[in-house]
Short mmCIF file of C-alpha atoms and ligand atoms in Angstrom, two decimals:
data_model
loop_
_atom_site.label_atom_id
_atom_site.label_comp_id
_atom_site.label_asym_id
_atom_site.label_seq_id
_atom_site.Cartn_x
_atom_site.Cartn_y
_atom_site.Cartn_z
CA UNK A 1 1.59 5.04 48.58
CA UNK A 2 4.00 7.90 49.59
CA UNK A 3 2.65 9.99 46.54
CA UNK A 4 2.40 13.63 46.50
CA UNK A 5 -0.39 15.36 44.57
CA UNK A 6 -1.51 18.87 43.28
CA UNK A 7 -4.31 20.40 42.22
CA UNK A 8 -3.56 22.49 39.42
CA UNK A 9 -5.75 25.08 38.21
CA UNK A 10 -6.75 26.52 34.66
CA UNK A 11 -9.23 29.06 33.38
CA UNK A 12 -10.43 28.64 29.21
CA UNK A 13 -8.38 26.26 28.93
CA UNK A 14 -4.86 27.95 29.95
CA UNK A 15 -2.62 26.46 33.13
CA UNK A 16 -2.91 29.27 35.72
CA UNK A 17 0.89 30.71 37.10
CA UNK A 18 0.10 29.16 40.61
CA UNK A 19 -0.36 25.53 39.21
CA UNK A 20 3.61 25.69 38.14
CA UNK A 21 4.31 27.05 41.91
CA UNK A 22 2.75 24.37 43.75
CA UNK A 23 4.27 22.16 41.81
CA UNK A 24 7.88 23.44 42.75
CA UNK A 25 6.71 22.51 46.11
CA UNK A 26 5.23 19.31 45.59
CA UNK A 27 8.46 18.50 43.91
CA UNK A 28 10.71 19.38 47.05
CA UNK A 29 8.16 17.44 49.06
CA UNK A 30 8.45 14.62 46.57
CA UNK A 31 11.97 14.43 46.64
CA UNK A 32 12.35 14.23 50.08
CA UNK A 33 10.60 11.10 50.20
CA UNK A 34 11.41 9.81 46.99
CA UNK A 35 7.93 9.11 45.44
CA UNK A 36 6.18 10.32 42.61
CA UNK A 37 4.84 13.85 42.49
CA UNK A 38 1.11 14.02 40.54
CA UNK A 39 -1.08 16.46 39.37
CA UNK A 40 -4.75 16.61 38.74
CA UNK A 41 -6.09 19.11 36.19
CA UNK A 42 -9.86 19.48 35.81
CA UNK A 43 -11.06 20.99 32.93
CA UNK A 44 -12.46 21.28 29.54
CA UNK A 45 -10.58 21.13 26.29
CA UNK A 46 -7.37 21.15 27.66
CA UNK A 47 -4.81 21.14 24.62
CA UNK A 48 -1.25 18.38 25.10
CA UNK A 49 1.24 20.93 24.93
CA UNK A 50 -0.49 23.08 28.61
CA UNK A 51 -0.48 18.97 30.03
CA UNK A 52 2.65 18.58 28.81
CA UNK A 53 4.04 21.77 30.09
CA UNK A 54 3.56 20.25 33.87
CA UNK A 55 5.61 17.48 33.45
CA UNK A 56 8.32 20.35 32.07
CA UNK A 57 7.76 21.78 35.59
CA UNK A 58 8.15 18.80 38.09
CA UNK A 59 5.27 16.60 37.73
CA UNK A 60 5.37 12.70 36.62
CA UNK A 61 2.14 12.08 36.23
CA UNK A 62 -0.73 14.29 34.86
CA UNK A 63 -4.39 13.01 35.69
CA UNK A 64 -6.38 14.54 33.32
CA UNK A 65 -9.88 14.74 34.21
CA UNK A 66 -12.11 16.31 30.64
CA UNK A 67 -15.85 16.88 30.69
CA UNK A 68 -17.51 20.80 29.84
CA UNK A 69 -18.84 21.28 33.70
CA UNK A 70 -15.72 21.23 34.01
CA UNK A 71 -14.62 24.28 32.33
CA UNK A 72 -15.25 26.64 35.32
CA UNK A 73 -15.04 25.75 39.00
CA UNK A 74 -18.15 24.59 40.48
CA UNK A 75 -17.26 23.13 44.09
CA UNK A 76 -19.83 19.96 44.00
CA UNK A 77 -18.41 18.77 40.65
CA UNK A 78 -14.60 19.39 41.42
CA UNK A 79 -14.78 17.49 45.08
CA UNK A 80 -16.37 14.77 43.84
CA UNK A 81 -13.87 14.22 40.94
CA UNK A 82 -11.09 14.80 43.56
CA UNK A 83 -13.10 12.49 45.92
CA UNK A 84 -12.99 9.75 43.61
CA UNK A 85 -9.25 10.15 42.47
CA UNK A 86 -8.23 9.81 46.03
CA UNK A 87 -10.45 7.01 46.52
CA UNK A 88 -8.94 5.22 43.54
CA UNK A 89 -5.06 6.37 44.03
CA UNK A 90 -4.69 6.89 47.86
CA UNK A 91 -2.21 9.96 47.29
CA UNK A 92 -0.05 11.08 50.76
CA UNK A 93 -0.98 14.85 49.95
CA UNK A 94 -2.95 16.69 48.58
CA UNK A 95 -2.07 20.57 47.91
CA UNK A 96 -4.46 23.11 46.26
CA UNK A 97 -3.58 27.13 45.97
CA UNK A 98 -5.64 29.18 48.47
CA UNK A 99 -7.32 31.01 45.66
CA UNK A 100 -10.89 31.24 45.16
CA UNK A 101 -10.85 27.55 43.75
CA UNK A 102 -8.63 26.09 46.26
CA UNK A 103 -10.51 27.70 49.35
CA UNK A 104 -13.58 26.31 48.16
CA UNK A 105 -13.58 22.90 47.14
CA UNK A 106 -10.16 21.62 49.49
CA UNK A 107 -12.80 22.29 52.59
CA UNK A 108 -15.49 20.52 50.66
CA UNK A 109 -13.34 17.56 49.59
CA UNK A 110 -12.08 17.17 53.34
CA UNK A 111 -15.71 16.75 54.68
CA UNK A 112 -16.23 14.19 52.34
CA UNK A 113 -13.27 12.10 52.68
CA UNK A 114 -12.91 12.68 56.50
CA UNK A 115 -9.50 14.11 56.35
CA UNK A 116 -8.17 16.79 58.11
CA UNK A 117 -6.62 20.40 56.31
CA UNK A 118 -4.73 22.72 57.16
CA UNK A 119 -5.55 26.25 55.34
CA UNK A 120 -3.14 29.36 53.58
CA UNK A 121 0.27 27.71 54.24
CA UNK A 122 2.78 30.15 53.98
CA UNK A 123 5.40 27.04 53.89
CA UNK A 124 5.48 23.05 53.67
CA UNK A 125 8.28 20.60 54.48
CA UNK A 126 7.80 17.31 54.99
CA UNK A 127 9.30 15.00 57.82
CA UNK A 128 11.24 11.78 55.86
CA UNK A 129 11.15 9.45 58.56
CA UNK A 130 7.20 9.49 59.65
CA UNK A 131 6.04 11.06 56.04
CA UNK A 132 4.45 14.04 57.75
CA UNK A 133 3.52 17.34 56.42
CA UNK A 134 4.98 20.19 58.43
CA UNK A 135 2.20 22.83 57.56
CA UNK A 136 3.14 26.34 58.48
CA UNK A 137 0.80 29.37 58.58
CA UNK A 138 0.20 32.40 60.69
CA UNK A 139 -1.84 32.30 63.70
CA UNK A 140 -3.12 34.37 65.83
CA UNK A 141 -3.76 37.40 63.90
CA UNK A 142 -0.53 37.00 61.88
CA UNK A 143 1.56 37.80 65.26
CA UNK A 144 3.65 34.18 65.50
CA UNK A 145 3.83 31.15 62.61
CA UNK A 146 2.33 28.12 63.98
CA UNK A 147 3.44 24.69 62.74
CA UNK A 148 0.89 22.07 62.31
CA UNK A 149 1.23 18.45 61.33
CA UNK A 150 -2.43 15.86 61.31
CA UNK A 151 -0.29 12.20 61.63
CA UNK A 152 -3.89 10.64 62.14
CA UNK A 153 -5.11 11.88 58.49
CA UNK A 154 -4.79 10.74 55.16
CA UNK A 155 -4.42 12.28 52.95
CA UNK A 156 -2.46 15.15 54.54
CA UNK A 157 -4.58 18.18 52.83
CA UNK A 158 -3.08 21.58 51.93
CA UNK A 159 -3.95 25.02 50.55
CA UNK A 160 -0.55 27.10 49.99
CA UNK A 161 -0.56 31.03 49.34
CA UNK A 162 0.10 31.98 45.77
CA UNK A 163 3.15 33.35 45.58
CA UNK A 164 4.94 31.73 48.64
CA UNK A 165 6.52 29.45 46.04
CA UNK A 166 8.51 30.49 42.64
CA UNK A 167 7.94 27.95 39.63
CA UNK A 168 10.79 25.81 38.44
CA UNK A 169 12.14 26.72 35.20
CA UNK A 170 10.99 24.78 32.43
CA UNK A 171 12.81 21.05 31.72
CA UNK A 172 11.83 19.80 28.51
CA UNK A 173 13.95 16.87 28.94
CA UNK A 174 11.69 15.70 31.92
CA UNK A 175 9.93 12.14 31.15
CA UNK A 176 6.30 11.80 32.43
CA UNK A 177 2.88 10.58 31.24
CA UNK A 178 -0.54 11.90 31.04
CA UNK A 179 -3.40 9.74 32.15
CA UNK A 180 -7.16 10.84 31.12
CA UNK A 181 -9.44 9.81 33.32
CA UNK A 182 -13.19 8.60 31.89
CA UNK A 183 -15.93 11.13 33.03
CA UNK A 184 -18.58 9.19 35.24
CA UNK A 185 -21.74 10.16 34.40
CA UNK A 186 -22.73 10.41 37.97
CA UNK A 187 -20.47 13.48 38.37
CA UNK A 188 -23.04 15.23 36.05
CA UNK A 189 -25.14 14.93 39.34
CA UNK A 190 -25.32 18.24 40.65
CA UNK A 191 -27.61 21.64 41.33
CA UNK A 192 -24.98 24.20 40.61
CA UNK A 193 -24.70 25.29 36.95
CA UNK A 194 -22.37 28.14 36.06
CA UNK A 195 -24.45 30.31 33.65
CA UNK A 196 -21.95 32.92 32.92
CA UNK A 197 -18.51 34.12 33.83
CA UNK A 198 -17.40 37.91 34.38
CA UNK A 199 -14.61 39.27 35.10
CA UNK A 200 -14.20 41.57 37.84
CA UNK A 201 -14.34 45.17 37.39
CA UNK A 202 -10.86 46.90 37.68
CA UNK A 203 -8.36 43.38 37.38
CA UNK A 204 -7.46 43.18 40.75
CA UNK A 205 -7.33 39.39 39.52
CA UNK A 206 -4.12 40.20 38.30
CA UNK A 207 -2.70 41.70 41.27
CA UNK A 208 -0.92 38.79 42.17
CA UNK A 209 0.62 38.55 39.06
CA UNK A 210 1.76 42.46 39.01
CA UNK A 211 5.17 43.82 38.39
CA UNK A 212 4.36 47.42 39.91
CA UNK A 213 1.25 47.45 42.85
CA UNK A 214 0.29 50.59 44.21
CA UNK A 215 -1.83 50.63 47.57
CA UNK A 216 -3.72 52.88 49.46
CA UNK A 217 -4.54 52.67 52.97
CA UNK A 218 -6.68 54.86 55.40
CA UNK A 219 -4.25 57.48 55.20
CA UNK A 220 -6.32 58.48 51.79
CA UNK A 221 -9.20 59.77 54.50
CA UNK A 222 -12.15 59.30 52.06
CA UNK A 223 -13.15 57.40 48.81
CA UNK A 224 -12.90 60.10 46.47
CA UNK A 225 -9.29 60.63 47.41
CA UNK A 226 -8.80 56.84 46.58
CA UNK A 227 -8.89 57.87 42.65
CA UNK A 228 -5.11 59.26 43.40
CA UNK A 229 -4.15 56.01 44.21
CA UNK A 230 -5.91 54.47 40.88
CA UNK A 231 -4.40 57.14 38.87
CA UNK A 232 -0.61 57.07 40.32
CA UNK A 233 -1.18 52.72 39.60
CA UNK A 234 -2.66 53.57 36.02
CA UNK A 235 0.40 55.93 35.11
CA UNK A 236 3.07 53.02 36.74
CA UNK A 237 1.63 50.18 34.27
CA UNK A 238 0.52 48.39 37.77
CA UNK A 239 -2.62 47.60 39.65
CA UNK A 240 -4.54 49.10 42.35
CA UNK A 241 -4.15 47.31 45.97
CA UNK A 242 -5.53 48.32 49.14
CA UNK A 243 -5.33 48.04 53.23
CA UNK A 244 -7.96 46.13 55.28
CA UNK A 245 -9.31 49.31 56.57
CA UNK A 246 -9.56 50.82 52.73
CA UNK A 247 -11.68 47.95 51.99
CA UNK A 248 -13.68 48.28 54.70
CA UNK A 249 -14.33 51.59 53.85
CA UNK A 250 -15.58 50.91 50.69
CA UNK A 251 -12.97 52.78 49.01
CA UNK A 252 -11.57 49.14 47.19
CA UNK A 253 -13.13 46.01 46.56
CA UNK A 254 -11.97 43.03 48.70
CA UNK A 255 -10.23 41.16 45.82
CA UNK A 256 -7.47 44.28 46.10
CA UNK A 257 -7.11 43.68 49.64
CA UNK A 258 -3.34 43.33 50.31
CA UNK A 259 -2.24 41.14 53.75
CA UNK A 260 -2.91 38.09 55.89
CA UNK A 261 -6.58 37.69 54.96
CA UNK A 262 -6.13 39.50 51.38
CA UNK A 263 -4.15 38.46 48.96
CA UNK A 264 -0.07 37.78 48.76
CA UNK A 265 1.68 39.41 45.95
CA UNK A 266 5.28 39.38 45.00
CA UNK A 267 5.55 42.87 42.75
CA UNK A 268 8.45 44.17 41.78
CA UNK A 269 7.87 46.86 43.24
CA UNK A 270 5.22 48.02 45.95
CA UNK A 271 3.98 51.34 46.66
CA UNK A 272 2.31 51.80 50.18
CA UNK A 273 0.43 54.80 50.47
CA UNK A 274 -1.04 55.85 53.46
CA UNK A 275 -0.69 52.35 55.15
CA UNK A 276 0.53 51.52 58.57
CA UNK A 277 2.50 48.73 58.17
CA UNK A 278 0.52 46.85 60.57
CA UNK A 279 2.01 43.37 60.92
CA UNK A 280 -1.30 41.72 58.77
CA UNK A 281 -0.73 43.80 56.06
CA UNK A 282 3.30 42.82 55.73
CA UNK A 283 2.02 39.02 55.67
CA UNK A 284 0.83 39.69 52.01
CA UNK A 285 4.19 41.78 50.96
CA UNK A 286 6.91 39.66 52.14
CA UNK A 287 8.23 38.98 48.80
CA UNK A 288 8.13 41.88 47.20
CA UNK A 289 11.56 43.15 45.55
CA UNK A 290 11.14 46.70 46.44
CA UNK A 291 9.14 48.48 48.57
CA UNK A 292 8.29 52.53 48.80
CA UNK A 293 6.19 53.84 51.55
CA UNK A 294 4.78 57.18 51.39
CA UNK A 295 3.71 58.21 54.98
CA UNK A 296 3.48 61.31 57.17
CA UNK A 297 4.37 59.37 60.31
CA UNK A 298 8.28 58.57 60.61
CA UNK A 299 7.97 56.00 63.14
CA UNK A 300 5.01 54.35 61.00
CA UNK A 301 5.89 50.25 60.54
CA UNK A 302 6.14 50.53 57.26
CA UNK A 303 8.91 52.32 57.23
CA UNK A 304 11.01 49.49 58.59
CA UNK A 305 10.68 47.58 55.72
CA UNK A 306 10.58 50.07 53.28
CA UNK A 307 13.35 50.43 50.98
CA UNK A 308 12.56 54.11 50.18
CA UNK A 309 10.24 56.11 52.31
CA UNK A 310 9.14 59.35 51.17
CA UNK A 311 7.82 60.78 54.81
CA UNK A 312 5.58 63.52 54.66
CA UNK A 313 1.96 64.43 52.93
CA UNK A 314 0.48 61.85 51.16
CA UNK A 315 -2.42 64.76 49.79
CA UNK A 316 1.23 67.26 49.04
CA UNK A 317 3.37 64.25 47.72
CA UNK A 318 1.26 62.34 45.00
CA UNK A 319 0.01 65.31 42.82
CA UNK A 320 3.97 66.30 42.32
CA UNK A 321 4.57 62.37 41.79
CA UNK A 322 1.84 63.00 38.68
CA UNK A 323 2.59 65.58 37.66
CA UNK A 324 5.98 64.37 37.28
CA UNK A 325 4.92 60.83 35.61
CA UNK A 326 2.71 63.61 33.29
CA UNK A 327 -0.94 62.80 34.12
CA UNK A 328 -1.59 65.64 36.27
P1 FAD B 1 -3.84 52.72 59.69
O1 FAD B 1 -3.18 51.70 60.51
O2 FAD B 1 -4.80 53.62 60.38
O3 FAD B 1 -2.69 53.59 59.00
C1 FAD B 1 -2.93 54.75 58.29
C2 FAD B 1 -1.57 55.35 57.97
O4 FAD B 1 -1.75 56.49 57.16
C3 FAD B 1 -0.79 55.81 59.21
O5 FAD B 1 0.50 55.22 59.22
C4 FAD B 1 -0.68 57.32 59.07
O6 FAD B 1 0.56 57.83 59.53
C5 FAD B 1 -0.79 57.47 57.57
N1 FAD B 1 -1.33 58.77 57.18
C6 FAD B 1 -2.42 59.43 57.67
N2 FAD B 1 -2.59 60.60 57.03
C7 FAD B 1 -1.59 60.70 56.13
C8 FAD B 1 -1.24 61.69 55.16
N3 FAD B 1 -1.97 62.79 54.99
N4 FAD B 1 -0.14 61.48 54.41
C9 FAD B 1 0.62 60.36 54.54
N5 FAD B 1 0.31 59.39 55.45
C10 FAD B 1 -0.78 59.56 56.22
N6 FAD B 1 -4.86 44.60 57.23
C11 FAD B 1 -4.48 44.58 55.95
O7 FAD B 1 -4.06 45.62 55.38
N7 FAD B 1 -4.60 43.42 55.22
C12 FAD B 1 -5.05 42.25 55.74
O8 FAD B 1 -5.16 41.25 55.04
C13 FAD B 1 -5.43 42.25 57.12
N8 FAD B 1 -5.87 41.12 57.72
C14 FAD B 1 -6.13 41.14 59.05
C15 FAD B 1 -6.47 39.95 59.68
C16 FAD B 1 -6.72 39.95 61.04
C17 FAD B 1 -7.07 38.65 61.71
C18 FAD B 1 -6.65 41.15 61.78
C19 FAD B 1 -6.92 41.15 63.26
C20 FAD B 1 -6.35 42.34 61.16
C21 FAD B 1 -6.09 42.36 59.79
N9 FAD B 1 -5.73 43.53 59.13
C22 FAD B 1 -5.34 43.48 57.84
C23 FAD B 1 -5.88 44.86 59.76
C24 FAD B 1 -4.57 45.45 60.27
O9 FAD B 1 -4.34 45.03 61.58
C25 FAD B 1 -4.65 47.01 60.26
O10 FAD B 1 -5.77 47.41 61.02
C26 FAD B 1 -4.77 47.63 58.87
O11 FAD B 1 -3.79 47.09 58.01
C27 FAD B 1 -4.57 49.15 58.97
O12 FAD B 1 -4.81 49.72 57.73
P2 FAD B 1 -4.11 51.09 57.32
O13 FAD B 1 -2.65 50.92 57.35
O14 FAD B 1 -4.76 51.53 56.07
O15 FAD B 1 -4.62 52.09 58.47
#
């Protein structure tokens, strides 16, 4: 079986934006060696027209896994539905997101099926003659991009940054079919129970998904200056990202960590604030359309791929910037 899978994702209910992505992938992949691209959705309550939207973006068949543990990710439950499904369907690759869900249960899943995986791809081709997954990340602290394949494992296993991918756009002509699969009571099986669900404090969930990101970096010299950084995101309509050394500060939370082992975003527009530009931090900002740095250091990195650079100040230049956008 030469079949490619995903593992899409969905919270209450809705399809999460980096289940379409990976499935523009998978598709590519798919193509190339003209099989069948799949997707598994685990969840609870799932309405037809979200299933059906999948096969709109690139997928031909839609396992459909339905039970209430499986409303929110629990790691045991998910890798041993996933465990099963390859057992039963012997897919050629398997692809998660590196989000929270991905990250967790792909590692899981590969000690339990002995497979190999390869984690945070930044890209994925696949090679038609042998059928192996070219799996690129960066290595070595982000300074080259190392190209892995595992010819010895089946299935080839995969997380992929959000954002490395854009979605197709939707086909509603596209023919496919949903298959639900029956819940096995033994999957009920495990010690983790999710007792409640909050969200974090601030959205930086929806960082990725931000038009307009504004960042700060050590260049803000202390926590309390950090609230300039909030403020200039709150008066753009974006969200609040931060450096490696910000977080490690304690001036943001890790989930607003921007770069290699943060998050990737693809804003339209990306406001760097104090930052460096170290080569890390760029990992997570490839994509984005536009970028402004504001930094008192001309030769600073970021500057080089900065669009606009405001160079001076940071503590001179963003009071004038709010008072000009009128919060100040
Ligand atoms: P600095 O490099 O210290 O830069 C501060 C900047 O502020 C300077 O350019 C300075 O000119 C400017 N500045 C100072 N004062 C002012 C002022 N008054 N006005 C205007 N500008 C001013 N980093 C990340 O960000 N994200 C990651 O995901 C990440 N992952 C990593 C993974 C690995 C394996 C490793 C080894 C490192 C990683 N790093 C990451 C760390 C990275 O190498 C840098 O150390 C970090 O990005 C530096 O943060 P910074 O730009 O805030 O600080």
């Amino acid at each position: 079986m030469n079949e490619i899978w995903t593992l899409s994702e969905q919270h209450g209910g809705k399809l999460k934006d980096v289940s379409f992505e990976l499935l523009a992938r998978g598709r590519a992949l798919a193509d190339t060696l003209q099989s069948q691209l799949c997707t598994v959705v685990l969840g609870n309550k799932i309405d037809d027209k979200e299933l059906e939207s999948l096969i709109f973006h690139g997928a031909d068949t839609v396992f459909y896994v339905e039970n209430p543990c499986l409303g929110d990710m629990v790691c045991e439950i998910y890798a041993m539905v996933l465990a099963y499904l390859v057992g039963e369907y012997t897919p050629h690759v398997l692809l998660a997101a590196a989000t929270t869900t991905g990250r967790s249960v792909l590692p899981y899943l590969a000690v339990k099926i002995h497979t190999g995986l390869t984690a945070d791809c930044t890209d994925l081709a696949i090679e038609k003659e042998t059928g192996n997954l070219l799996q690129t990340r960066p290595a070595i602290g982000g300074n080259i991009m190392a190209t892995i394949k595992t010819p010895n494992h089946r299935p080839q296993m995969a997380t992929v940054r959000p954002k490395s991918y854009k979605a197709l756009a939707e086909d509603r002509s596209r023919s496919g079919k949903v298959v639900r699969v029956a819940w096995n009571p033994e999957w009920n099986d495990t010690r983790v129970q999710v007792l409640s669900y909050r969200e974090e404090c601030g959205n930086s969930s929806s960082l990725e998904e931000a038009d307009i990101v504004v960042s700060g970096g050590k260049g803000l010299k202390k926590r309390e200056n950090f609230r300039l950084i909030e403020e200039l995101a709150d008066s753009l309509g974006g969200q609040v990202g931060a450096s490696r050394d910000a977080v490690d500060r304690g001036w943001a939370s890790y989930p607003h960590q921007v770069g290699l082992s943060g998050k990737t975003i693809s804003p339209k527009l990306y406001l760097a604030v104090g930052i460096s530009g170290a080569v890390q931090h760029l990992a997570g900002i490839k994509t984005a359309e536009y970028i402004v740095a504001i930094n008192s250091d001309e030769h600073a990195n970021i500057l080089q791929v900065a669009d606009f650079a405001l160079v001076g100040d940071l503590f001179a230049i963003l009071p004038q910037l709010l008072r000009r956008l009128g919060t100040q």
